[in-house]
Amino acid sequence: MAAGSSAGPGAGERGEGQPPAGPESPAEEAVSAGPSAGFRLTAVRREPAVRLQHGVSGLEPLAWSEDHRVSVSTARSIAVLEQLSDIHSGGQELVIHRTAVPAPAAGCLLKVGSRKEVAECKEKFANSKDPTVSQTFMLDRVFNPEGKSLPPMRGFKYSSWSPLGCDANGRCLLAALTMDNRLTIHANLNRLQWVQLVDLTEIYGERLYETSYKLSKAETHRGELGDFAEFQRRHSMQTPVRMEWSGICTTQQVKHNNECRDVGSVLLAVLFENGNIAVWQFQLPFVGKESITSCNTIESGINSPSVLSWWEYEHNNRKMSGLIVGSAFGPVKILPVNLKAVKGYFTLRQPVVLWQEMDQLPVHSIKCIPLYHPYQKCSCSLVVAARGSYVFWCLLLISKAGLNVHNSHVTGLHSLPIVSMTADKQNGTVYTCSSDGKVRQLIPIFTGVALKFEHQLIKLSEVFGSVRTHGIAVSPCGAYLAVITTEGMTNGLHPVNKNYQVQFVTLKTFEEAAAQLLESSVQNLFRQVDLTDLVRWKILKNKHIPQFLQEALDKKIESCGSTYFWRFKLFLLRILYQSMQKTPSEVMWRPSHEDTKVLISDSPGMGSTEDDHQEEGTSKQASKQSLCEVSKGTDPDDPADDTLAHSSDVGGHEPMEEKLLEIQARIEAVEMHLTREHMKRVLGEVYLHTWITENTSIPTRGVCDFLMSDEGYDDRTARVLIGHILKKMNKQTFPEHCSLCKEILPFTDRKQAVCSNGHIWLRCFLTYQACQSLVYRRCLLHDSIARHPTQEDPEWIKRLLQGPCTFCDSPVF
């Protein structure tokens, strides 16, 4: 790949000297001009503010994953805040599930030799008569992580989230780097506890020890560990500075029976203190050390490296990538990554220098954003880097002449150095912040050749009061901005104590979020939780679904009929139902003061397991009764009730119980439609993967009878499919049997199976098999349950069991 450099109007390319103090290029003139009327942003505070138990640590302490989890690096742990769009709660606040990754109790000692040899060398260097050796050794925390008289090196230096779909549940992995240089990978497999899967620092140290700390066989022997320079070199070559995940790469693997299966892999690049980069390749799903495919080390040649980022570019259906490395001295360049083992992977032929001046402005953060150039009619990459109080940007375009590089600096943004930078990768918007509580929003606008920036100032003091900021992160769809704050100055005085908090502000309006959900190419509610939460907040506040959203959604359902829009409709109806529920006057957990004594034998429903299930909403009669009980305390003259349901088909003056019953009926109708569509998909898999009269764990005949039992359901596709399957089954029924009494389990309900003796089993919503075990999985929002895959299951059933919830798109645990 040839590397060229071109400049045009708005490119503002600079080749020498430090960044200017004022606007000189057309791009910078646009920045200094301020925002246009079309880019006005009104930031609104969202409750609650999450207080941290310990102070933040490291650079860029805040990160937001693709599966909507916020990690905060602190002095004792990584606090993980998971955002949920709860369909069972009527509260308007953000719903946050909080967990933590604790810091290791034992310190990390890098492996630079045998234990005996290392102990002897440490004693020698500590007692050296040369002060340049003894003082350097005693004060360097890499050599002495325990510190002795110095404070302990506790806490985390950096954390990085993998792409979605890397762990066993199809969610994100967390790579964590501690202050004492231990790099580990963690997974949250059961939602309540984080598990360490692998210690990469230990594995990399063992690999270097086996190769005598040589990166290649041709490399000459450097010296013995007793030489202080060699002692420093061995530590420097395995001291991580930053680590970043690549995108997921899918390749095809040929099995023994000549079948091909897709195998996913992901790369983790680790930047070390000496400038080397270790590129780990992991097979997905990542479960531990056995998932490591390879590890390659690249020499970057950059002195004092400070930051790392992946450059991923797609040109003519060919994906290529490289690594962007920044230095504490100022230079930024892209390095090629040669991985012969990864099929369909391309890289650059040679390194490309984006900024070469040693201007002593350290590169603090780098973000690479893939965009589409409307004038050049091709994809491009926007690289932005925080350097001091400036933002360096570089636009990369591939043309017939090679790789075109347009670069410049944006000045005049902050009076203090930038402490954190984040980017919305969907539209290219960049956010920067300084410690004085000021956030800048930079919006790239393409010109004929390059681009310019519109910007505006967000004063957090107008939202939170006087605060100091320590980090920011934008949500995956750009709806929220998370900010780490402490108290600012009051009357010219600093606060006595610092209380670290994670606070949230909105970046989009309800109308923008609704439009983005309707036009989404992802078509997955779980991956757009930040947008759905804005919609949920609006409906709970106004207690009705806006007319324009209802009409637009109905048109989408009529035009394409995708199940995504049906799930979106189900979500809106559920939130509307919650908004109309009367809030309880007493706290639910507080015990009652009334002494009620009831005989167990006289207690209704104690001996009936069926009644317990009716409380979960499986019986329509029980749900109607509960709805009427909710409406008993409603005051018809209450003015708040006049605006409870203003959707397109509900009148404003109907009794409350009728409105609730109507919404409940609409919810059940949408759920039934989604169930039937998934049943058709399951039957399609059965037809494709079974032979004649083959018995599977899926109750095929029961699903067919359930679909055909409703006379009002007339789907020609379903009827044709069922006809082919029944012909294959050749009058065989293969019914399910109760494991307790061996009676037949009829398929009369999509949620549960009840035998003639009254034994009730919940059905798996992915395969519709009765879960007759004590252990099963449940979706994130507790919407449905699913069974665990077994060794006897064929591959196509295991694929079905890996699917998300058919009602809310949530993963299953």
PDB file of C-alpha atoms in Angstrom, residues 246-251 263-267 284 319 342-345:
ATOM      1  CA  SER A 246      -9.575  -5.054  17.648  1.00  0.00           C
ATOM      2  CA  GLY A 247     -12.817  -5.847  15.880  1.00  0.00           C
ATOM      3  CA  ILE A 248     -13.979  -9.449  15.491  1.00  0.00           C
ATOM      4  CA  CYS A 249     -12.542 -11.301  12.484  1.00  0.00           C
ATOM      5  CA  THR A 250     -14.503 -14.313  11.167  1.00  0.00           C
ATOM      6  CA  THR A 251     -12.764 -17.118   9.270  1.00  0.00           C
ATOM      7  CA  VAL A 263     -14.713 -19.376  13.681  1.00  0.00           C
ATOM      8  CA  GLY A 264     -14.468 -15.942  15.232  1.00  0.00           C
ATOM      9  CA  SER A 265     -11.267 -14.456  16.592  1.00  0.00           C
ATOM     10  CA  VAL A 266     -10.293 -11.170  18.187  1.00  0.00           C
ATOM     11  CA  LEU A 267      -6.940  -9.441  18.646  1.00  0.00           C
ATOM     12  CA  LEU A 284     -14.058 -17.014  20.333  1.00  0.00           C
ATOM     13  CA  LYS A 319     -10.616  -5.177   5.482  1.00  0.00           C
ATOM     14  CA  VAL A 342      -5.600 -14.755   9.936  1.00  0.00           C
ATOM     15  CA  LYS A 343      -7.332 -15.297   6.594  1.00  0.00           C
ATOM     16  CA  GLY A 344      -8.867 -12.314   4.866  1.00  0.00           C
ATOM     17  CA  TYR A 345      -6.654  -9.943   6.860  1.00  0.00           C
TER      18      TYR A 345
END
